[in-house]
Amino acid sequence: MPIAELQVYSVEEADVTGGVCIVRVIGGIARAGQVYVAGGLRLGLTRIEMWGRPAEFVDPPHAARAHLTGPMVALLSRGQVLTAVPPAGHALEDLEAWLATDPPLLEEPLPPALRSLAAGRMQDDALPDGTRLRWGRVALAATRRGAAATGADPLVRGAELAAVRGYLIDRFGPGPDAGGDPAALCRELLALIDLTPAQAAAAARTWRDLPRERIRHLRRIKNLLPWMALVRPHLADGEALARAVDAWTAVRPRLP
């Protein structure tokens, strides 16, 4: 999707905290929550109005009233172009502060883009471990927001969260500053599964004959299992939880 661009028509009001401008969208799609750059400084787009009503987005070539934050608003001039900052252009500190406000789900960067960005930085060996952990927390927040936005299948949501939590536990060890408690992660994932290992193994023997939705269900269960296996070394041998993880790990190769 093209990067959003706004062309200023007029500045209606402005002070040291921000202001309101009439703008025309000349590229991409403008949404509340985006950050724009003008003169090397950043402005936050907090609200869009069209025909006197709030709008979720505005696309070219429409005009709108844009509520912007930042002292730069007072210096904007007619014809000036504001360019949105893509997800990768946001500083980690800015994203952490933004997520702390629990912004509306429609604000950008949207959860899928933010999750992709944060997960990539979390796995970047060139970054210090402390920075990677912070990106991991951003990835977790983005994944949770994405699940809330889409209402995805609980097994799909569980696998997405487990992928981040499992990686953090495996790479940085258990703890509240990483992926949390390995045992808690395994218990949560097992609670999502509505079959026993024996039932799953029996279904797997004839999975090609099953209805498509049943096959999808088995695959979603299969997608949970690698993350339990990844954190299995942190579980005590002989405990019921460890035995349950081992049983599912043995079944996984047979699932579709």
CSV table of C-alpha atoms in Angstrom, one decimal:
chain,number,residue,atom,x,y,z
A,1,MET,CA,0.0,0.0,0.0
A,2,PRO,CA,1.4,3.5,-0.9
A,3,ILE,CA,2.6,5.6,2.0
A,4,ALA,CA,0.0,8.2,2.9
A,5,GLU,CA,0.6,11.8,2.0
A,6,LEU,CA,-1.4,14.9,2.9
A,7,GLN,CA,-1.2,18.3,1.2
A,8,VAL,CA,-2.0,21.2,3.5
A,9,TYR,CA,-4.7,23.6,2.2
A,10,SER,CA,-4.9,25.8,5.3
A,11,VAL,CA,-4.1,25.9,9.0
A,12,GLU,CA,-7.3,26.7,10.9
A,13,GLU,CA,-6.0,26.7,14.4
A,14,ALA,CA,-2.7,26.0,16.1
A,15,ASP,CA,-0.8,26.3,19.4
A,16,VAL,CA,2.3,24.7,20.9
A,17,THR,CA,0.5,21.4,21.3
A,18,GLY,CA,-0.9,21.0,17.8
A,19,GLY,CA,-3.8,22.2,15.8
A,20,VAL,CA,-6.3,21.6,13.0
A,21,CYS,CA,-5.6,21.8,9.3
A,22,ILE,CA,-7.6,21.3,6.1
A,23,VAL,CA,-5.7,18.8,4.1
A,24,ARG,CA,-6.2,16.8,0.9
A,25,VAL,CA,-5.0,13.2,0.6
A,26,ILE,CA,-2.7,12.9,-2.4
A,27,GLY,CA,-1.4,9.3,-1.7
A,28,GLY,CA,-2.2,6.2,0.2
A,29,ILE,CA,-4.8,6.2,2.9
A,30,ALA,CA,-4.9,8.6,5.9
A,31,ARG,CA,-6.0,7.1,9.2
A,32,ALA,CA,-6.1,8.3,12.8
A,33,GLY,CA,-3.0,7.2,14.6
A,34,GLN,CA,-0.6,7.7,11.8
A,35,VAL,CA,2.6,9.8,12.3
A,36,TYR,CA,3.6,12.3,9.7
A,37,VAL,CA,6.9,14.1,9.0
A,38,ALA,CA,7.2,17.8,8.1
A,39,GLY,CA,10.5,19.7,8.2
A,40,GLY,CA,12.2,16.8,9.9
A,41,LEU,CA,9.7,16.9,12.8
A,42,ARG,CA,6.9,14.5,13.6
A,43,LEU,CA,3.2,15.3,13.8
A,44,GLY,CA,0.6,12.8,15.0
A,45,LEU,CA,-2.8,12.5,13.2
A,46,THR,CA,-5.2,12.0,16.1
A,47,ARG,CA,-8.6,12.7,14.4
A,48,ILE,CA,-10.1,13.0,10.9
A,49,GLU,CA,-13.3,14.7,10.1
A,50,MET,CA,-15.3,14.8,6.8
A,51,TRP,CA,-18.6,16.7,6.4
A,52,GLY,CA,-18.5,17.5,10.1
A,53,ARG,CA,-18.3,13.9,11.2
A,54,PRO,CA,-15.4,11.7,12.4
A,55,ALA,CA,-14.0,9.4,9.6
A,56,GLU,CA,-12.0,6.2,10.1
A,57,PHE,CA,-10.0,7.0,6.9
A,58,VAL,CA,-9.7,9.2,4.0
A,59,ASP,CA,-8.4,8.3,0.5
A,60,PRO,CA,-7.3,10.4,-2.5
A,61,PRO,CA,-8.4,12.9,-3.7
A,62,HIS,CA,-10.7,13.7,-0.8
A,63,ALA,CA,-10.2,16.6,1.6
A,64,ALA,CA,-10.7,16.5,5.4
A,65,ARG,CA,-10.1,18.3,8.7
A,66,ALA,CA,-7.0,16.8,10.3
A,67,HIS,CA,-6.4,17.2,14.0
A,68,LEU,CA,-2.6,17.1,14.4
A,69,THR,CA,-0.3,17.1,17.4
A,70,GLY,CA,3.1,18.9,17.6
A,71,PRO,CA,4.3,22.5,17.6
A,72,MET,CA,5.2,22.1,13.9
A,73,VAL,CA,1.5,22.5,13.0
A,74,ALA,CA,1.7,26.3,13.5
A,75,LEU,CA,4.5,26.5,10.9
A,76,LEU,CA,2.8,24.5,8.2
A,77,SER,CA,2.1,26.4,4.9
A,78,ARG,CA,-0.3,26.0,2.1
A,79,GLY,CA,0.8,23.3,-0.4
A,80,GLN,CA,3.2,21.7,2.0
A,81,VAL,CA,3.2,17.8,1.8
A,82,LEU,CA,3.2,15.7,4.9
A,83,THR,CA,4.4,12.1,4.6
A,84,ALA,CA,3.4,9.2,6.9
A,85,VAL,CA,6.0,7.3,8.7
A,86,PRO,CA,5.9,3.6,7.8
A,87,PRO,CA,5.9,1.1,10.7
A,88,ALA,CA,9.6,0.5,10.4
A,89,GLY,CA,10.2,4.2,10.8
A,90,HIS,CA,8.8,4.3,14.4
A,91,ALA,CA,11.3,4.4,17.2
A,92,LEU,CA,11.0,1.6,19.8
A,93,GLU,CA,10.4,4.2,22.6
A,94,ASP,CA,7.6,5.8,20.6
A,95,LEU,CA,5.9,2.5,20.0
A,96,GLU,CA,6.2,1.5,23.7
A,97,ALA,CA,4.7,4.9,24.8
A,98,TRP,CA,1.9,4.6,22.2
A,99,LEU,CA,1.0,1.0,23.2
A,100,ALA,CA,0.9,2.1,26.8
A,101,THR,CA,-2.1,4.3,26.0
A,102,ASP,CA,-4.1,1.3,24.7
A,103,PRO,CA,-4.9,3.1,21.4
A,104,PRO,CA,-8.0,2.1,19.4
A,105,LEU,CA,-7.4,-0.9,17.2
A,106,LEU,CA,-7.9,1.2,14.0
A,107,GLU,CA,-4.9,3.4,14.8
A,108,GLU,CA,-1.7,2.8,13.0
A,109,PRO,CA,0.6,1.0,12.8
A,110,LEU,CA,-2.0,-1.7,12.5
A,111,PRO,CA,-1.4,-4.9,14.5
A,112,PRO,CA,-0.2,-7.2,11.6
A,113,ALA,CA,2.4,-4.7,10.4
A,114,LEU,CA,3.5,-3.9,14.0
A,115,ARG,CA,3.7,-7.6,14.9
A,116,SER,CA,5.8,-8.3,11.8
A,117,LEU,CA,8.2,-5.4,12.5
A,118,ALA,CA,8.6,-6.2,16.2
A,119,ALA,CA,9.1,-10.0,15.7
A,120,GLY,CA,11.8,-9.3,13.2
A,121,ARG,CA,13.6,-6.9,15.6
A,122,MET,CA,13.1,-9.4,18.4
A,123,GLN,CA,15.1,-12.0,16.4
A,124,ASP,CA,17.8,-9.6,15.3
A,125,ASP,CA,21.1,-10.9,16.7
A,126,ALA,CA,22.8,-7.6,16.0
A,127,LEU,CA,20.7,-5.9,18.7
A,128,PRO,CA,21.5,-6.0,22.4
A,129,ASP,CA,19.5,-8.6,24.4
A,130,GLY,CA,17.7,-5.9,26.4
A,131,THR,CA,16.5,-4.2,23.2
A,132,ARG,CA,15.4,-7.5,21.7
A,133,LEU,CA,13.4,-8.2,24.8
A,134,ARG,CA,11.6,-4.9,24.5
A,135,TRP,CA,10.8,-5.6,20.9
A,136,GLY,CA,9.5,-9.0,22.1
A,137,ARG,CA,7.0,-7.2,24.4
A,138,VAL,CA,5.9,-5.0,21.6
A,139,ALA,CA,5.4,-8.2,19.4
A,140,LEU,CA,3.3,-9.7,22.2
A,141,ALA,CA,1.2,-6.5,22.5
A,142,ALA,CA,0.7,-6.3,18.8
A,143,THR,CA,-0.3,-10.0,18.6
A,144,ARG,CA,-2.9,-9.6,21.4
A,145,ARG,CA,-4.3,-6.5,19.7
A,146,GLY,CA,-4.5,-8.3,16.4
A,147,ALA,CA,-6.4,-11.2,18.0
A,148,ALA,CA,-8.9,-8.8,19.5
A,149,ALA,CA,-9.4,-7.1,16.1
A,150,THR,CA,-10.0,-10.2,14.0
A,151,GLY,CA,-11.8,-12.5,16.4
A,152,ALA,CA,-9.6,-15.3,15.0
A,153,ASP,CA,-10.0,-19.0,16.0
A,154,PRO,CA,-8.7,-19.5,19.6
A,155,LEU,CA,-6.2,-22.1,18.3
A,156,VAL,CA,-4.9,-19.6,15.7
A,157,ARG,CA,-4.6,-16.9,18.4
A,158,GLY,CA,-2.9,-19.3,20.7
A,159,ALA,CA,-0.3,-20.3,18.1
A,160,GLU,CA,0.5,-16.7,17.3
A,161,LEU,CA,1.0,-15.8,20.9
A,162,ALA,CA,2.9,-19.0,21.6
A,163,ALA,CA,5.3,-18.3,18.8
A,164,VAL,CA,6.4,-15.1,20.4
A,165,ARG,CA,6.4,-16.3,24.0
A,166,GLY,CA,8.1,-19.6,23.1
A,167,TYR,CA,10.8,-17.8,21.2
A,168,LEU,CA,11.5,-15.4,24.2
A,169,ILE,CA,11.6,-18.3,26.7
A,170,ASP,CA,13.9,-20.4,24.5
A,171,ARG,CA,16.2,-17.5,23.7
A,172,PHE,CA,16.2,-15.5,27.0
A,173,GLY,CA,14.9,-18.0,29.6
A,174,PRO,CA,11.7,-17.9,31.7
A,175,GLY,CA,10.7,-14.8,33.5
A,176,PRO,CA,8.2,-11.9,33.6
A,177,ASP,CA,10.5,-9.8,31.4
A,178,ALA,CA,10.6,-12.5,28.6
A,179,GLY,CA,7.9,-15.0,27.6
A,180,GLY,CA,6.8,-15.7,31.1
A,181,ASP,CA,6.4,-19.1,32.8
A,182,PRO,CA,6.9,-22.2,30.5
A,183,ALA,CA,4.5,-24.3,32.5
A,184,ALA,CA,1.8,-21.6,32.3
A,185,LEU,CA,2.3,-21.4,28.5
A,186,CYS,CA,2.0,-25.2,28.1
A,187,ARG,CA,-1.1,-25.3,30.3
A,188,GLU,CA,-2.8,-22.5,28.3
A,189,LEU,CA,-2.1,-24.3,25.0
A,190,LEU,CA,-3.3,-27.6,26.3
A,191,ALA,CA,-6.5,-26.0,27.5
A,192,LEU,CA,-7.2,-24.9,23.9
A,193,ILE,CA,-7.1,-28.5,22.6
A,194,ASP,CA,-10.4,-30.3,22.7
A,195,LEU,CA,-9.0,-33.8,22.0
A,196,THR,CA,-6.8,-36.2,23.8
A,197,PRO,CA,-3.5,-37.4,22.1
A,198,ALA,CA,-5.1,-40.8,21.5
A,199,GLN,CA,-8.2,-39.2,19.8
A,200,ALA,CA,-6.0,-37.0,17.7
A,201,ALA,CA,-3.8,-40.0,16.7
A,202,ALA,CA,-6.9,-42.0,15.7
A,203,ALA,CA,-8.3,-39.1,13.6
A,204,ALA,CA,-4.9,-38.7,11.9
A,205,ARG,CA,-4.9,-42.3,10.7
A,206,THR,CA,-7.7,-41.4,8.2
A,207,TRP,CA,-7.4,-37.7,8.0
A,208,ARG,CA,-7.7,-37.6,4.2
A,209,ASP,CA,-11.3,-38.9,4.6
A,210,LEU,CA,-12.3,-36.2,7.1
A,211,PRO,CA,-14.3,-33.0,6.3
A,212,ARG,CA,-12.2,-30.0,5.4
A,213,GLU,CA,-13.0,-28.1,8.5
A,214,ARG,CA,-12.0,-31.1,10.6
A,215,ILE,CA,-8.7,-31.3,8.8
A,216,ARG,CA,-8.1,-27.6,9.5
A,217,HIS,CA,-8.9,-28.1,13.1
A,218,LEU,CA,-6.2,-30.9,13.4
A,219,ARG,CA,-3.7,-28.6,11.6
A,220,ARG,CA,-4.4,-25.8,14.0
A,221,ILE,CA,-3.8,-28.2,16.9
A,222,LYS,CA,-0.5,-29.2,15.2
A,223,ASN,CA,0.6,-25.6,15.0
A,224,LEU,CA,0.4,-25.3,18.8
A,225,LEU,CA,2.6,-28.2,19.5
A,226,PRO,CA,6.1,-27.0,18.4
A,227,TRP,CA,6.0,-24.2,21.0
A,228,MET,CA,5.2,-26.6,23.8
A,229,ALA,CA,8.1,-28.8,22.7
A,230,LEU,CA,10.4,-25.8,22.5
A,231,VAL,CA,9.9,-25.0,26.2
A,232,ARG,CA,9.7,-28.6,27.3
A,233,PRO,CA,13.3,-28.5,28.7
A,234,HIS,CA,12.1,-26.1,31.4
A,235,LEU,CA,9.5,-28.6,32.7
A,236,ALA,CA,10.4,-31.1,35.4
A,237,ASP,CA,10.5,-34.7,34.1
A,238,GLY,CA,7.9,-37.0,35.6
A,239,GLU,CA,5.3,-34.3,36.2
A,240,ALA,CA,1.9,-34.7,34.6
A,241,LEU,CA,2.3,-31.5,32.5
A,242,ALA,CA,5.6,-32.8,31.1
A,243,ARG,CA,4.0,-36.2,30.3
A,244,ALA,CA,1.1,-34.4,28.5
A,245,VAL,CA,3.5,-32.4,26.4
A,246,ASP,CA,5.6,-35.5,25.5
A,247,ALA,CA,2.4,-37.3,24.5
A,248,TRP,CA,1.4,-34.5,22.1
A,249,THR,CA,4.9,-34.2,20.8
A,250,ALA,CA,4.8,-37.9,19.8
A,251,VAL,CA,1.5,-37.4,18.0
A,252,ARG,CA,2.5,-34.3,16.1
A,253,PRO,CA,4.3,-36.1,13.1
A,254,ARG,CA,1.1,-38.0,12.4
A,255,LEU,CA,-1.2,-34.9,12.2
A,256,PRO,CA,-2.0,-33.4,8.7
